[in-house]
CSV table of C-alpha atoms in Angstrom, one decimal:
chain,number,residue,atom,x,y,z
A,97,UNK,CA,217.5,32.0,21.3
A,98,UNK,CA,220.0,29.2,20.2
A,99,UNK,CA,220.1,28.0,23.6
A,100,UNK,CA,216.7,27.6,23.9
A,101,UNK,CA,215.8,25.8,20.7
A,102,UNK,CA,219.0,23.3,22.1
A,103,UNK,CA,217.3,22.7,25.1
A,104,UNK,CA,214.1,21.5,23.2
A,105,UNK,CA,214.0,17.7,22.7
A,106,UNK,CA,212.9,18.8,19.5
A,107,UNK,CA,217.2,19.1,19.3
A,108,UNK,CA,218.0,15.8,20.1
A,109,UNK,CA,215.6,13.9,18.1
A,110,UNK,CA,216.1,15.5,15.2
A,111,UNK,CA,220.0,15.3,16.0
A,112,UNK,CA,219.6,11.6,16.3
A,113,UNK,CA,217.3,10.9,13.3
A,114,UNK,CA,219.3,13.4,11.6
A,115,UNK,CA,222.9,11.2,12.2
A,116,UNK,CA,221.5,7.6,12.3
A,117,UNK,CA,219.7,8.2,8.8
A,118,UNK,CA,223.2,9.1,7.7
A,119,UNK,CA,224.9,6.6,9.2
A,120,UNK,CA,222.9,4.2,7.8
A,121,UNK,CA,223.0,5.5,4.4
A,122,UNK,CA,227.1,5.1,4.7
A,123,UNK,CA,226.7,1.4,6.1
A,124,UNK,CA,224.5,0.5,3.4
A,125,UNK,CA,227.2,2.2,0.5
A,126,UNK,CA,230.0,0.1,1.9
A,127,UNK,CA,228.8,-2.7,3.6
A,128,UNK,CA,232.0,-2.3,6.3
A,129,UNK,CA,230.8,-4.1,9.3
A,130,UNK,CA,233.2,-1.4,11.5
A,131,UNK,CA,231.0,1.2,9.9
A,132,UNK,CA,227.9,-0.3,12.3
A,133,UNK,CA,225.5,2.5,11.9
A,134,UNK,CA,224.8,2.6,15.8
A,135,UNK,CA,228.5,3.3,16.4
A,136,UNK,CA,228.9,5.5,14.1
A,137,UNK,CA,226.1,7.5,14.9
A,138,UNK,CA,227.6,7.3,18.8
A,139,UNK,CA,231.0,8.3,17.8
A,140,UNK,CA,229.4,11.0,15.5
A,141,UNK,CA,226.9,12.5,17.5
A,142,UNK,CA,229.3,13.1,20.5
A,143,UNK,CA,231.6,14.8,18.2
A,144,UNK,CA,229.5,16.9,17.3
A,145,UNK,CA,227.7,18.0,21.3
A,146,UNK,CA,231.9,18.3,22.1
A,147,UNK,CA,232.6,20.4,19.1
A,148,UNK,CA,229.5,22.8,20.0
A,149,UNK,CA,230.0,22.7,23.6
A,150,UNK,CA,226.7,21.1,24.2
A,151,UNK,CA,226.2,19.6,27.2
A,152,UNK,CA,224.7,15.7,27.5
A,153,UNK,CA,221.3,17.3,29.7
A,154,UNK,CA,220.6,19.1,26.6
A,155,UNK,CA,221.0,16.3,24.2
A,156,UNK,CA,219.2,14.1,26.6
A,157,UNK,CA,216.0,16.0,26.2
A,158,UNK,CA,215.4,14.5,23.3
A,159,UNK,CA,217.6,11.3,22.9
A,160,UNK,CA,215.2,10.4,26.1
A,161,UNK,CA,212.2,10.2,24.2
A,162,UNK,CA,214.2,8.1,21.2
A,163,UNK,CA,215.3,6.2,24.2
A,164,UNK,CA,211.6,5.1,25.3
A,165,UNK,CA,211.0,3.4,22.4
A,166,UNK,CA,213.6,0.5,23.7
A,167,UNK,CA,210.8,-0.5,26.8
A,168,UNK,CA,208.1,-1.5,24.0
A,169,UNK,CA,210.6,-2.8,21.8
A,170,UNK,CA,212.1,-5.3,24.2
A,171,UNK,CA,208.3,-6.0,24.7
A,172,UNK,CA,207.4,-6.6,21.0
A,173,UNK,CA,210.7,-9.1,21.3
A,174,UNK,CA,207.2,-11.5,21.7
A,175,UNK,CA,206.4,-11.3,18.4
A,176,UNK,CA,209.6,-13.3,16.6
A,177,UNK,CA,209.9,-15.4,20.1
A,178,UNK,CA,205.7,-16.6,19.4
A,179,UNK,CA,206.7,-17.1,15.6
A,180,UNK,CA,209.8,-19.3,16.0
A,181,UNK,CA,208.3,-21.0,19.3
A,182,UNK,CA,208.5,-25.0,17.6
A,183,UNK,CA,212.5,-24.1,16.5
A,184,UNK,CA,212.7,-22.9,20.0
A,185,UNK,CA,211.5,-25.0,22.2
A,186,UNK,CA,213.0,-27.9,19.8
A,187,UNK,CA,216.6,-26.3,21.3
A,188,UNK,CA,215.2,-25.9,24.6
A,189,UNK,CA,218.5,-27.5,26.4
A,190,UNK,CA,221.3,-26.2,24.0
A,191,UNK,CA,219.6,-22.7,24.6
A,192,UNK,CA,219.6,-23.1,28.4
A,193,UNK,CA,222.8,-24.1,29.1
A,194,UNK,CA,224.3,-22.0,26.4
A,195,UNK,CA,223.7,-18.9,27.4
A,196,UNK,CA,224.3,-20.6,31.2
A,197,UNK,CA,227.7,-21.2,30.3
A,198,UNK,CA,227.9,-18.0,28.6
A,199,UNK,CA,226.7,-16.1,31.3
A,200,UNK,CA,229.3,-17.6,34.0
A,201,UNK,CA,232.1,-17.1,31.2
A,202,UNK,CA,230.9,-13.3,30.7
A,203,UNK,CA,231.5,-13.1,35.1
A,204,UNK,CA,234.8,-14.9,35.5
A,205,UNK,CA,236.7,-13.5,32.0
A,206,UNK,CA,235.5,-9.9,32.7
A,207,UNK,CA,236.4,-9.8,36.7
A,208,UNK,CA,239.2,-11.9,36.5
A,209,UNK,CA,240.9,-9.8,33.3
A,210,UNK,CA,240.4,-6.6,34.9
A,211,UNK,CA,241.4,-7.8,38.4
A,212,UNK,CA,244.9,-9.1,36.1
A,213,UNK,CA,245.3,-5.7,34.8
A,214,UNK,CA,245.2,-4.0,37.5
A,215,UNK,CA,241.7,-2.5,37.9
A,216,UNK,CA,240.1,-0.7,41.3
A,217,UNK,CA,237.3,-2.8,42.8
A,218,UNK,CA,234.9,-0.4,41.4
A,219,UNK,CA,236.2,-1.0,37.8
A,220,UNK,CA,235.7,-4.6,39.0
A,221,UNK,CA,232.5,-5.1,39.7
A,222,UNK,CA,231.0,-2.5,37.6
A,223,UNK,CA,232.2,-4.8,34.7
A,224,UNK,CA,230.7,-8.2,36.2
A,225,UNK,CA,226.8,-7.7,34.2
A,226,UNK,CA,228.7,-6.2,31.2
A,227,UNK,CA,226.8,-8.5,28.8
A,228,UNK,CA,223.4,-7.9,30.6
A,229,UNK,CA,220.8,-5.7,29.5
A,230,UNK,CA,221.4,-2.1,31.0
A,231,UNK,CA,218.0,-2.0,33.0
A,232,UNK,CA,219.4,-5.4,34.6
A,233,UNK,CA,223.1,-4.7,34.9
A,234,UNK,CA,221.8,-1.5,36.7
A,235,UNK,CA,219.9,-3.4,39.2
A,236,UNK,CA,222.6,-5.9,39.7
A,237,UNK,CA,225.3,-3.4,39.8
A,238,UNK,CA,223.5,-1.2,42.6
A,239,UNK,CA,223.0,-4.8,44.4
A,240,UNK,CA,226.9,-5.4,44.6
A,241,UNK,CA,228.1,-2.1,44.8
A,242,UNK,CA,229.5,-1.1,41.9
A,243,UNK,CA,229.2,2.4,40.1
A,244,UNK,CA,226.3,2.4,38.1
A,245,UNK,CA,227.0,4.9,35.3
A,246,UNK,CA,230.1,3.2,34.2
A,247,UNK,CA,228.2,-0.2,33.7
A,248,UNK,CA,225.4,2.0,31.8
A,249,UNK,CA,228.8,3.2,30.1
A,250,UNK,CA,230.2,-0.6,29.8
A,251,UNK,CA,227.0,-2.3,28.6
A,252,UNK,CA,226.7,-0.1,25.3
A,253,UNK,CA,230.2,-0.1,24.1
A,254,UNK,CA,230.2,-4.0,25.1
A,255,UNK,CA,226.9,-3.8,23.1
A,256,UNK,CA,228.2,-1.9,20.1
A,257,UNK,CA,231.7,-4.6,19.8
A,258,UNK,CA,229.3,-7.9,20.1
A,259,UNK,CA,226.8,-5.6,17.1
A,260,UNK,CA,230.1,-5.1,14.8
A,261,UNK,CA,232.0,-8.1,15.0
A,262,UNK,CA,229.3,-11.0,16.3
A,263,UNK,CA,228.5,-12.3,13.5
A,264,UNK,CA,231.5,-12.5,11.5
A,265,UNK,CA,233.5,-13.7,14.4
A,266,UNK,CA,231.0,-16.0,15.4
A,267,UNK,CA,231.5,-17.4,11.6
A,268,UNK,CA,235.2,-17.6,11.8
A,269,UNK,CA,235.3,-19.8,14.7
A,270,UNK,CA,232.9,-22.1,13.0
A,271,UNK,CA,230.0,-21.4,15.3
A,272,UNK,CA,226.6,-22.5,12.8
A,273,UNK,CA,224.6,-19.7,11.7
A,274,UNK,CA,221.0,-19.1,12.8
A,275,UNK,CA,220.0,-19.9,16.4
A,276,UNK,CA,223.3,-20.6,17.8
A,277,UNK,CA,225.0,-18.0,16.5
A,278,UNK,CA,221.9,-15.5,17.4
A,279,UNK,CA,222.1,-17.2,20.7
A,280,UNK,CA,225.7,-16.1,21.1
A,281,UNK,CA,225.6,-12.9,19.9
A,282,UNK,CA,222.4,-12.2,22.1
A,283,UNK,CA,224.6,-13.6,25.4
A,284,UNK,CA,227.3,-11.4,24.6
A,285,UNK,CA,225.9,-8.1,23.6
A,286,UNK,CA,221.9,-8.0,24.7
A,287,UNK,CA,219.7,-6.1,22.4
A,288,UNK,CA,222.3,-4.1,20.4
A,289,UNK,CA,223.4,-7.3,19.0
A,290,UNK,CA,220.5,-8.6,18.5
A,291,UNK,CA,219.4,-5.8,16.3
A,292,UNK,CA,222.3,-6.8,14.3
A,293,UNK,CA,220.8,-10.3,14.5
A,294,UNK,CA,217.4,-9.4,13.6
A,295,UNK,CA,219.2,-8.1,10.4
A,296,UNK,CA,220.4,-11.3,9.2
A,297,UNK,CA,217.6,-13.5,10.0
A,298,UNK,CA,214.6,-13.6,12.1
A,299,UNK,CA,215.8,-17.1,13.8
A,300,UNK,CA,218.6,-15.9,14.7
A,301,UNK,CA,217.2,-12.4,16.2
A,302,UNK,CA,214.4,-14.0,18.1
A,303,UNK,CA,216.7,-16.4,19.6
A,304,UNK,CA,219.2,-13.5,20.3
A,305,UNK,CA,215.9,-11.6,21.9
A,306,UNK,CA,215.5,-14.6,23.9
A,307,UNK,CA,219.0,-14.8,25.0
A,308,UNK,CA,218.8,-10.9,26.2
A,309,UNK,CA,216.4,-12.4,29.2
A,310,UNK,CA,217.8,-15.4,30.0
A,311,UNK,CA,221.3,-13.9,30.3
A,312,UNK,CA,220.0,-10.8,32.8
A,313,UNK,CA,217.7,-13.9,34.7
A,314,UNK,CA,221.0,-16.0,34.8
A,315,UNK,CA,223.4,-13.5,36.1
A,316,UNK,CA,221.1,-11.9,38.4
A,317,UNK,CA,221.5,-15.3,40.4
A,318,UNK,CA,224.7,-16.2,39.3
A,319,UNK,CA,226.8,-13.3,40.1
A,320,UNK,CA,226.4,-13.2,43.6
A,321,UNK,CA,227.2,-16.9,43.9
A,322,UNK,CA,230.4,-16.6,41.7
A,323,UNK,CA,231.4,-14.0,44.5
A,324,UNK,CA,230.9,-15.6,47.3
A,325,UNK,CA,232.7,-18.5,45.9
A,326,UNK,CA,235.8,-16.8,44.6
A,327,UNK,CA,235.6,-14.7,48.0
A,328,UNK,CA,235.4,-11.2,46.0
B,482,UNK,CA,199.4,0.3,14.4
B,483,UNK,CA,198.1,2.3,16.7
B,484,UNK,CA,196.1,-1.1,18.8
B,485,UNK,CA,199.8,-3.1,18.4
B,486,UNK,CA,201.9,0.2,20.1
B,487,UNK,CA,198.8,0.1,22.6
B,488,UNK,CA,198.9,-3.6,23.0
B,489,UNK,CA,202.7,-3.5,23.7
B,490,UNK,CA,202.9,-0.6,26.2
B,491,UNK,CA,200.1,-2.3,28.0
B,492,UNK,CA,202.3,-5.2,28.3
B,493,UNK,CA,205.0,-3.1,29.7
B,494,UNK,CA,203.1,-0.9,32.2
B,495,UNK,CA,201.8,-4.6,33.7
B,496,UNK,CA,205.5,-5.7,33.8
B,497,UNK,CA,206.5,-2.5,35.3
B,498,UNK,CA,203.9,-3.3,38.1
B,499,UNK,CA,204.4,-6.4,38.7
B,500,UNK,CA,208.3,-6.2,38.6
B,501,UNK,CA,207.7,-3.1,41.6
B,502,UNK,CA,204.5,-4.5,43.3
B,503,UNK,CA,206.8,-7.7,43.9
B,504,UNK,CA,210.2,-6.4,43.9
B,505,UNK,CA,211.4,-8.3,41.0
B,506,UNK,CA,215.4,-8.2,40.0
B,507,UNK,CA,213.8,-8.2,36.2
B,508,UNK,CA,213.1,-5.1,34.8
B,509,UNK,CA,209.4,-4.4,33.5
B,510,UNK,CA,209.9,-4.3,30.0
B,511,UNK,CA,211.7,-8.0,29.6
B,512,UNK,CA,208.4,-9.1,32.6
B,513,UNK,CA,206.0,-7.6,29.6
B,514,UNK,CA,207.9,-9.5,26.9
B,515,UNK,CA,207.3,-13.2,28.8
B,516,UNK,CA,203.5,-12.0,29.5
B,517,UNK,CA,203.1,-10.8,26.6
B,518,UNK,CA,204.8,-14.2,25.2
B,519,UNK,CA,202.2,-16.2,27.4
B,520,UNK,CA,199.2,-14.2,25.9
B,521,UNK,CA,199.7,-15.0,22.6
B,522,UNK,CA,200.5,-18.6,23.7
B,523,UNK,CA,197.1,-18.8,25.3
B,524,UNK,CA,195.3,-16.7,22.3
B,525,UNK,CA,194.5,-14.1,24.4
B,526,UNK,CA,196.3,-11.7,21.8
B,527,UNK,CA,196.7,-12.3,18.3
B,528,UNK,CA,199.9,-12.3,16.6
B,529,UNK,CA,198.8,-9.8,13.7
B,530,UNK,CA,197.1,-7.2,16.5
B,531,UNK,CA,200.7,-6.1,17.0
B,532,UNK,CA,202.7,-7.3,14.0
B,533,UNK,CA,203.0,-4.4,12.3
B,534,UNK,CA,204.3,-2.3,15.5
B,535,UNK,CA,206.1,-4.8,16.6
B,536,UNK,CA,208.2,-4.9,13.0
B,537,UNK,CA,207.9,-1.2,13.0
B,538,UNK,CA,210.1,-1.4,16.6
B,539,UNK,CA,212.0,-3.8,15.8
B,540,UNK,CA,213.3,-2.8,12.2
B,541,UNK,CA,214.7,0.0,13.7
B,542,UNK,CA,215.7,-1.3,17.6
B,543,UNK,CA,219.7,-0.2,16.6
B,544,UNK,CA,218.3,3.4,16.6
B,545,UNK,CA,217.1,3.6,20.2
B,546,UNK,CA,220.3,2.4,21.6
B,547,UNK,CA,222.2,5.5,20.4
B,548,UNK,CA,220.9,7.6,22.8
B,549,UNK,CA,221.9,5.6,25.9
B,550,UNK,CA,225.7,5.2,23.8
B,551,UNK,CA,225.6,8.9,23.8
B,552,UNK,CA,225.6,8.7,27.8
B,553,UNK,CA,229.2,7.2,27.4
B,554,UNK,CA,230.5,10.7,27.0
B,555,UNK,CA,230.0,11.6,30.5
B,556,UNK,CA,232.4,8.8,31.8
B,557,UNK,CA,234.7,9.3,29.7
B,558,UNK,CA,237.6,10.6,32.7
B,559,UNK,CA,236.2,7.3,34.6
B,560,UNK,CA,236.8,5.3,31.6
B,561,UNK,CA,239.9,7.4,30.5
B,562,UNK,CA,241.2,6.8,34.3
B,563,UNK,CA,241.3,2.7,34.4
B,564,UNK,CA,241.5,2.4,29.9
B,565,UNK,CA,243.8,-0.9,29.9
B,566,UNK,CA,241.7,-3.1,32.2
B,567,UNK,CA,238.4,-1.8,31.1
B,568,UNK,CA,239.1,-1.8,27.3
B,569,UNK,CA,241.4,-6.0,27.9
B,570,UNK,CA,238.4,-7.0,30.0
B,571,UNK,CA,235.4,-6.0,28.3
B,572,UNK,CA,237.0,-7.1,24.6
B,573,UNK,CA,238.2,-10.2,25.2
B,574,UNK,CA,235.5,-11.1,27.6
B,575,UNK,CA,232.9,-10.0,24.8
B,576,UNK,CA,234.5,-12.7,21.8
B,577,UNK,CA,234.8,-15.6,25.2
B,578,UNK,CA,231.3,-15.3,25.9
B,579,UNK,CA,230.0,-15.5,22.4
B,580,UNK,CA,233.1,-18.5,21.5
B,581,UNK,CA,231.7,-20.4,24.6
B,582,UNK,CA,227.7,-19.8,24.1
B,583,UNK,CA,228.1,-20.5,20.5
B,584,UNK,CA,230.2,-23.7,20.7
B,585,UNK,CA,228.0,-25.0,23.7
B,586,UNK,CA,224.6,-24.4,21.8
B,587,UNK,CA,226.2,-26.2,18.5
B,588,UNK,CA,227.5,-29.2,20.9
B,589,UNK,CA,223.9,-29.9,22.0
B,590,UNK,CA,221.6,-28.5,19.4
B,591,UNK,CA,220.1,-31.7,17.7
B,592,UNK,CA,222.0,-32.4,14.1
B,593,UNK,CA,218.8,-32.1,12.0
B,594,UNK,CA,218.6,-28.4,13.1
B,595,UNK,CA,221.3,-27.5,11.7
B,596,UNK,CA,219.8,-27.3,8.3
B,597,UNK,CA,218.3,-23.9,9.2
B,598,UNK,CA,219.7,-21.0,6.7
């Protein structure tokens, strides 16, 4: 009977509600940026499926439907973007070739680390659209033949660093606050840093919402040249 | 509510067709966002028909991700297999883009900008 009511989604979402309301309720006591509530709802909630022996199908039923709310929400991404379209379109160029610049840099220090230390071609490659949004990166990935599910893999725990650090790193290294800031965390970890962004201030998210776009457009049509260039 | 979570999935079944009708690299959801972008831009939607989903989704965008960083559990021997150039690459790479995206927006973002909060 336990089985079953585990292989509801009715499992999964409430599993997921369940931890990410807590985790929450943590970040909020301490206010420790490590203590990111997506992360540690990640790290806790596959604790807890290994310590149960539950397997990730089962989960899935559920954390799918939890899941389906990202389409609309990258959709709605319209909403902040229409608001802050004068401040926007005001940075037109520094946005373009920001997240340009950002997107080449994302190719050649993520292929040419892992090629340094040592990593197969499929490690390679699958890390080349790590800071692209994982419907992109998937379709990029399958277009240069790397291995799909470890980019999926890649993309959220690139995600999750950009989400916990972004914004205080950004501010150590002098970067301004609001849109370029937004803009770099946006470049660098897609929509799980910008709903870190969105947190801080709605400039800065829409422009981060912005940058989730502009960064899978860019290295959709970048990567393939930085390839052929450097030869693979 | 209800009209803004219908106005939105609209949005995203058109980008979903058009990205597959024309073979489109970009996926249908960031296709509905730019339409949906250029709709309010032309007044064919109004901004407070889907206001109060879109702040509904977006309030809480963190939470959908966990599913998908759930999925990171089933690579783990992959990951486990190739940790040191996986885990070098994809942390340094992360702070290098956000260094050189930040410091080449700040470079040519206009001076009286940067009075924003």
């Amino acid at each position: 009977m336990t089985n079953e009511l585990v292989q509801s989604p009715l499992f999964g979402v409430t599993l997921t509600l369940a931890v990410y309301a807590l985790a929450q309720w943590v970040y909020y006591r301490t206010r420790n940026v490590w203590l990111n509530p997506v992360l540690l709802a990640i790290v806790a909630i596959i604790g807890i499926l290994m310590a149960c022996d539950i397997s990730y199908a089962d989960y899935s039923r559920g954390g799918d439907l939890i899941l389906f709310l990202l389409g609309p929400s990258v959709v709605a991404l319209a909403g902040p973007l229409y608001q802050k379209k004068d401040e926007i379109l005001k940075r037109k160029m520094p946005i373009l070739i920001g997240v340009f610049a950002g997107a080449v840099a994302s190719i050649v220090s993520a292929c040419g680390l892992a090629l340094l230390f040592g990593g197969s071609r499929d490690v390679v490659l699958s890390l080349a659209p790590k800071s692209v949004t994982t419907p992109i990166a998937i379709s990029i990935v399958e277009k240069i033949g790397g291995v799909a599910p470890l980019t999926a893999a890649l993309v959220v725990m690139t995600g999750c660093l950009g989400a916990v650090c972004g914004p205080e790193f950004c501010r150590m290294i002098g970067i301004r606050p609001g849109a370029s800031t937004g803009l770099a965390v946006g470049t660098a970890a897609h929509g799980i840093g910008t709903a870190r962004m969105l947190e801080v201030d709605r400039l800065a998210g829409a422009v981060s919402g912005l940058a989730i776009g502009l960064n899978g457009l860019m290295t959709t049509f970048v990567l393939p040249a930085i390839f052929l260039l450097f030869g693979e | 509510m209800v009209r803004g979570l219908a106005i939105l999935c609209c949005f995203q079944l058109l980008g979903e067709l058009i990205s597959r009708a024309a073979g489109l690299p970009i996926p249908g959801n960031v296709l509905g966002m730019g339409l949906l972008l250029a709709a309010l831009a032309a007044n064919l939607v109004k901004l407070d028909w889907i206001e109060q989903a879109a702040d509904l989704l977006l309030d809480n965008l963190a939470l959908f991700f966990v599913p998908a960083g759930v999925g990171v559990m089933v690579y783990f021997q992959l990951i486990a297999r190739e940790w040191l150039p996986i885990s070098v690459a994809t942390i340094v790479s992360t702070f290098v883009v956000m260094a050189v995206t930040g410091k080449v927006s700040d470079l040519l973002e206009p001076e009286e900008g940067s009075h924003d909060k």
